[in-house]
Amino acid sequence: MKPTLAWRVFRIVLIVMIAAWSLGPILVGVLTSVSPQTDVQAVPAHWLPGALNLDGYRALLGSYQKEGGVVVTSEAGSFLHAMFNSATLTVESVLVLLLLAVFSGYAFSRLHFRGRGLIFGGLIGTLVIPVFVLVVPLFRIMADLHLIGTQIGLILIYVTANAPLAVWLFYNYCREIPIETEHAALMDGCTRVQALIKVVLPQMTSGIAALAAIMMLAVWGEFLIPLLFAPTLATKPVTVLITEFFGKYTTNYPLIAAAGVLALLPPAMIAILLNRYIRGMLTGWS
Amino acid sequence: MGSEPAGRRTALARLFGSDQPRRVGARQEARLGWVLVLPLVAVMLGLVFYPLVEGLSMSTRSINFGTGVADHFVGLRNYIEALGASETRAAALHTLGYLILALTLEIAGGLAIALVLNKPFRGRGLVFAIVILPWALPSVVSGVLWARIFNPDNGLLNSLLLQLHLIHTYKVWFASPFWSIAFVTLVHVWGVVPLISLILLSGLQGIPENLYGAARVDGAGAITRFRYITLPLLRPALAVALTTGTVIALAIFDEIFVLNGTALNTRSVMMQVYLTTFQQLNFGQGTALAVVLSLATGMFALAYMGRFRRAAQ
């Protein structure tokens, strides 16, 4: 169908509206983070900053300050540490999730074994269970194992919370991959394992990349779980730390906005760089 | 694994036919299947099913670290108390409001976005990336971004409305019963619409082009084509979108926490569970409420899937 001019113009208008809707609040956050306090608190509000104020970023990212040999940290100590926590938690959790989901997804879609349907059904059924029903008993289990506030404890819970979705996504992805390649390998004398490693896994790189991206976004954005299971700064991710800023810096919007901007940079980069893969996994590869 | 000589396997495979290699080495296949799936099963059993059973048990016992009552079996009393509390009823009402408002906006907005993105055009990749962005951000960060817009003292919304002469003084939006729900929903929808639009887009892309072509030849206009081709064939994707949107909306928590804290006028059931469990320390009642929420979510999901299955027949 050759689009008429009217439709084309209409579509451009829609696209501009969609872009404004999606990017607007982010832009607001960025502008707020570099606005001087006076601009932010002005009535009526000043949309664009009169002057550039980077104090918020300096406070969050500034290096440790030493006075007379004693280290006097600014918020930099806690914020950077929280960002580091978020990063390490994300990378490690996603690695475990990939291992679990890729092999399970492959197994559910291509291998026949007793109980396959039951296990798969049970797995998908857990998607409707909100974490909350499990949180209290999980807290007791974790406390007994001395895992509260530890990285391993958090990773275990992240994996549990996100594994069903990961397996579901990868299972559907596996069903789209041509099976002939694997059959050919099997007929050439490969064992199942050899075929899996040498032939199927290389076929699945796009899906693995997509799953990694989606899982990274999910884990980076976790809030409720670390709110309860990461009470100390040793493991606290940046999502929880930001909410604490609300109480501590009630009127210092540039600082809070700066924290928000910094916290959204990693997921934004993942979404932009890996957007082709994310889109592929969720809407079909074309 | 790898114990059978390669030559014999190839011959057997040829004997059984090239489209069924799995007949050969079926036991090997089953063993591999179990090995690959076992870690997942272990994790689910240990960290989901066991706590789930524990949680269900807790919901029937009186466990309250706030009042220090002794732990003993109380049957359904926690459920009755939790459901009877006026706060729970308010939270349930709010959550229902969030659900209906969110689903409406998400399906409408998601469908619009999906329709725009359905046909390829220059720059479509960039638009995809922009659309996905709000969903990629942590909902806590979304709350931070939108907070400046809704701020009662110097927020951008107040400022804009005042300058447009739509209001006379700055309003405290989150004090109003209607606007607080509306704006929480807005922030929630901002983050969820990308996902819904992608689900609907995948449904749209499954509709064969020739159907539209045939309809056009028969003289059907755009709206007619939409009503009789697009919508019916979109039903499976709509069912998935509705289910996903519902599950996410019923569990709404992060946005409320950041925008309005634990205030009653925006409280959701999930927030009520959080307060009951972690502030009042009434674990028994909190878990009971969480179980009720899970059951409600499950019922919604089954309802959608049931309707879809009937419609498809």
Short mmCIF file of N, CA and C in Angstrom, two decimals, chain A residues 176-256:
data_model
loop_
_atom_site.label_atom_id
_atom_site.label_comp_id
_atom_site.label_asym_id
_atom_site.label_seq_id
_atom_site.Cartn_x
_atom_site.Cartn_y
_atom_site.Cartn_z
N GLU A 176 11.33 -20.77 17.28
CA GLU A 176 11.40 -20.08 16.00
C GLU A 176 12.65 -20.46 15.21
N ILE A 177 13.60 -21.07 15.88
CA ILE A 177 14.86 -21.35 15.20
C ILE A 177 14.70 -22.62 14.37
N PRO A 178 15.20 -22.60 13.14
CA PRO A 178 15.07 -23.80 12.30
C PRO A 178 15.74 -24.99 12.94
N ILE A 179 15.01 -26.11 12.93
CA ILE A 179 15.51 -27.28 13.60
C ILE A 179 16.35 -28.15 12.67
N GLU A 180 16.31 -27.79 11.36
CA GLU A 180 17.01 -28.65 10.40
C GLU A 180 18.50 -28.70 10.66
N THR A 181 19.07 -27.56 11.09
CA THR A 181 20.51 -27.53 11.33
C THR A 181 20.90 -28.53 12.39
N GLU A 182 20.10 -28.59 13.44
CA GLU A 182 20.42 -29.53 14.51
C GLU A 182 20.24 -30.96 14.02
N HIS A 183 19.18 -31.19 13.26
CA HIS A 183 18.96 -32.53 12.73
C HIS A 183 20.13 -32.97 11.86
N ALA A 184 20.60 -32.03 11.04
CA ALA A 184 21.72 -32.36 10.16
C ALA A 184 22.94 -32.74 10.99
N ALA A 185 23.18 -31.98 12.03
CA ALA A 185 24.34 -32.29 12.88
C ALA A 185 24.18 -33.66 13.53
N LEU A 186 22.97 -33.95 13.99
CA LEU A 186 22.74 -35.24 14.64
C LEU A 186 22.96 -36.38 13.66
N MET A 187 22.55 -36.15 12.42
CA MET A 187 22.71 -37.23 11.45
C MET A 187 24.15 -37.41 11.05
N ASP A 188 24.92 -36.34 11.17
CA ASP A 188 26.34 -36.47 10.88
C ASP A 188 27.08 -37.15 12.00
N GLY A 189 26.35 -37.56 13.03
CA GLY A 189 26.98 -38.35 14.07
C GLY A 189 27.25 -37.59 15.34
N CYS A 190 26.81 -36.36 15.44
CA CYS A 190 27.00 -35.63 16.70
C CYS A 190 26.10 -36.21 17.77
N THR A 191 26.59 -36.15 18.98
CA THR A 191 25.67 -36.44 20.09
C THR A 191 24.84 -35.19 20.32
N ARG A 192 23.81 -35.35 21.14
CA ARG A 192 22.96 -34.20 21.43
C ARG A 192 23.77 -33.05 22.00
N VAL A 193 24.69 -33.38 22.91
CA VAL A 193 25.46 -32.33 23.55
C VAL A 193 26.36 -31.62 22.54
N GLN A 194 27.02 -32.43 21.69
CA GLN A 194 27.87 -31.82 20.67
C GLN A 194 27.06 -30.91 19.76
N ALA A 195 25.90 -31.42 19.36
CA ALA A 195 25.06 -30.61 18.48
C ALA A 195 24.68 -29.32 19.17
N LEU A 196 24.33 -29.44 20.44
CA LEU A 196 23.92 -28.25 21.18
C LEU A 196 25.03 -27.22 21.20
N ILE A 197 26.22 -27.66 21.54
CA ILE A 197 27.30 -26.70 21.73
C ILE A 197 27.82 -26.17 20.41
N LYS A 198 27.98 -27.09 19.42
CA LYS A 198 28.65 -26.65 18.20
C LYS A 198 27.71 -26.02 17.20
N VAL A 199 26.45 -26.43 17.23
CA VAL A 199 25.56 -25.99 16.16
C VAL A 199 24.45 -25.08 16.66
N VAL A 200 23.77 -25.52 17.73
CA VAL A 200 22.57 -24.78 18.14
C VAL A 200 22.93 -23.48 18.83
N LEU A 201 23.87 -23.55 19.76
CA LEU A 201 24.22 -22.32 20.49
C LEU A 201 24.64 -21.19 19.56
N PRO A 202 25.51 -21.45 18.58
CA PRO A 202 25.85 -20.36 17.66
C PRO A 202 24.63 -19.82 16.91
N GLN A 203 23.64 -20.69 16.69
CA GLN A 203 22.42 -20.21 16.03
C GLN A 203 21.66 -19.24 16.90
N MET A 204 21.86 -19.35 18.21
CA MET A 204 21.00 -18.64 19.15
C MET A 204 21.59 -17.34 19.68
N THR A 205 22.67 -16.86 19.07
CA THR A 205 23.34 -15.69 19.64
C THR A 205 22.41 -14.48 19.72
N SER A 206 21.59 -14.27 18.71
CA SER A 206 20.69 -13.11 18.77
C SER A 206 19.75 -13.21 19.96
N GLY A 207 19.19 -14.39 20.13
CA GLY A 207 18.27 -14.58 21.24
C GLY A 207 18.95 -14.43 22.58
N ILE A 208 20.18 -14.93 22.66
CA ILE A 208 20.90 -14.81 23.93
C ILE A 208 21.19 -13.34 24.21
N ALA A 209 21.57 -12.60 23.17
CA ALA A 209 21.82 -11.17 23.36
C ALA A 209 20.54 -10.47 23.82
N ALA A 210 19.42 -10.83 23.18
CA ALA A 210 18.16 -10.19 23.53
C ALA A 210 17.76 -10.52 24.97
N LEU A 211 17.89 -11.79 25.32
CA LEU A 211 17.54 -12.19 26.67
C LEU A 211 18.42 -11.49 27.69
N ALA A 212 19.72 -11.40 27.37
CA ALA A 212 20.63 -10.71 28.28
C ALA A 212 20.19 -9.27 28.47
N ALA A 213 19.83 -8.60 27.37
CA ALA A 213 19.41 -7.20 27.47
C ALA A 213 18.17 -7.06 28.34
N ILE A 214 17.16 -7.89 28.06
CA ILE A 214 15.90 -7.77 28.81
C ILE A 214 16.12 -8.07 30.28
N MET A 215 16.94 -9.08 30.58
CA MET A 215 17.18 -9.42 31.97
C MET A 215 17.99 -8.34 32.67
N MET A 216 18.94 -7.74 31.95
CA MET A 216 19.72 -6.67 32.57
C MET A 216 18.80 -5.52 32.97
N LEU A 217 17.86 -5.19 32.09
CA LEU A 217 16.93 -4.12 32.41
C LEU A 217 16.08 -4.49 33.62
N ALA A 218 15.64 -5.74 33.66
CA ALA A 218 14.78 -6.16 34.77
C ALA A 218 15.54 -6.10 36.09
N VAL A 219 16.75 -6.60 36.11
CA VAL A 219 17.49 -6.66 37.38
C VAL A 219 17.94 -5.27 37.82
N TRP A 220 18.40 -4.45 36.87
CA TRP A 220 18.82 -3.11 37.26
C TRP A 220 17.67 -2.35 37.90
N GLY A 221 16.45 -2.59 37.42
CA GLY A 221 15.30 -1.84 37.91
C GLY A 221 14.65 -2.40 39.16
N GLU A 222 15.16 -3.49 39.68
CA GLU A 222 14.54 -4.08 40.87
C GLU A 222 14.57 -3.12 42.03
N PHE A 223 13.42 -3.01 42.72
CA PHE A 223 13.37 -2.08 43.85
C PHE A 223 12.88 -2.76 45.12
N LEU A 224 11.75 -3.45 45.02
CA LEU A 224 11.14 -4.02 46.21
C LEU A 224 12.05 -5.05 46.87
N ILE A 225 12.65 -5.91 46.05
CA ILE A 225 13.48 -6.97 46.62
C ILE A 225 14.70 -6.41 47.34
N PRO A 226 15.47 -5.52 46.70
CA PRO A 226 16.62 -4.99 47.45
C PRO A 226 16.20 -4.09 48.61
N LEU A 227 15.01 -3.49 48.49
CA LEU A 227 14.53 -2.69 49.62
C LEU A 227 14.49 -3.53 50.89
N LEU A 228 14.10 -4.80 50.72
CA LEU A 228 13.96 -5.68 51.86
C LEU A 228 15.20 -6.52 52.15
N PHE A 229 15.93 -6.88 51.08
CA PHE A 229 17.01 -7.84 51.28
C PHE A 229 18.40 -7.22 51.21
N ALA A 230 18.50 -5.92 50.99
CA ALA A 230 19.82 -5.29 50.94
C ALA A 230 19.82 -4.07 51.85
N PRO A 231 19.80 -4.29 53.14
CA PRO A 231 19.67 -3.16 54.05
C PRO A 231 20.91 -2.30 54.20
N THR A 232 22.08 -2.86 53.90
CA THR A 232 23.30 -2.07 54.12
C THR A 232 23.90 -1.62 52.80
N LEU A 233 24.70 -0.59 52.87
CA LEU A 233 25.30 -0.02 51.67
C LEU A 233 26.21 -1.02 50.97
N ALA A 234 26.61 -2.05 51.69
CA ALA A 234 27.52 -3.03 51.08
C ALA A 234 26.92 -3.64 49.83
N THR A 235 25.58 -3.84 49.83
CA THR A 235 24.97 -4.47 48.67
C THR A 235 23.83 -3.64 48.09
N LYS A 236 23.57 -2.49 48.67
CA LYS A 236 22.39 -1.74 48.25
C LYS A 236 22.55 -1.21 46.83
N PRO A 237 21.58 -1.48 45.96
CA PRO A 237 21.68 -0.94 44.61
C PRO A 237 21.18 0.50 44.55
N VAL A 238 21.40 1.13 43.41
CA VAL A 238 21.14 2.55 43.32
C VAL A 238 19.65 2.87 43.37
N THR A 239 18.80 1.90 42.95
CA THR A 239 17.36 2.17 42.98
C THR A 239 16.87 2.43 44.40
N VAL A 240 17.41 1.73 45.36
CA VAL A 240 16.99 1.93 46.74
C VAL A 240 17.60 3.22 47.30
N LEU A 241 18.86 3.46 46.95
CA LEU A 241 19.54 4.63 47.48
C LEU A 241 18.84 5.92 47.07
N ILE A 242 18.36 5.94 45.83
CA ILE A 242 17.71 7.16 45.35
C ILE A 242 16.51 7.51 46.23
N THR A 243 15.74 6.52 46.61
CA THR A 243 14.56 6.84 47.42
C THR A 243 14.96 7.43 48.76
N GLU A 244 16.14 7.06 49.23
CA GLU A 244 16.59 7.65 50.49
C GLU A 244 16.94 9.12 50.32
N PHE A 245 17.35 9.49 49.12
CA PHE A 245 17.67 10.90 48.87
C PHE A 245 16.45 11.78 49.06
N PHE A 246 15.26 11.21 48.78
CA PHE A 246 14.05 12.01 48.89
C PHE A 246 13.88 12.55 50.29
N GLY A 247 14.21 11.72 51.25
CA GLY A 247 14.07 12.17 52.62
C GLY A 247 15.21 13.08 53.04
N LYS A 248 16.40 12.74 52.54
CA LYS A 248 17.58 13.49 52.99
C LYS A 248 17.69 14.85 52.34
N TYR A 249 17.34 14.95 51.07
CA TYR A 249 17.56 16.20 50.34
C TYR A 249 16.26 16.71 49.78
N THR A 250 15.28 16.97 50.67
CA THR A 250 13.93 17.25 50.18
C THR A 250 13.86 18.36 49.16
N THR A 251 14.67 19.41 49.31
CA THR A 251 14.52 20.51 48.37
C THR A 251 15.63 20.58 47.35
N ASN A 252 16.57 19.67 47.44
CA ASN A 252 17.70 19.75 46.51
C ASN A 252 17.37 18.93 45.26
N TYR A 253 16.42 19.46 44.48
CA TYR A 253 16.00 18.72 43.30
C TYR A 253 17.12 18.45 42.30
N PRO A 254 18.00 19.41 42.06
CA PRO A 254 19.09 19.10 41.12
C PRO A 254 19.86 17.86 41.52
N LEU A 255 20.07 17.70 42.81
CA LEU A 255 20.83 16.53 43.25
C LEU A 255 20.05 15.25 42.99
N ILE A 256 18.76 15.26 43.38
CA ILE A 256 17.95 14.06 43.19
C ILE A 256 17.81 13.75 41.70
#
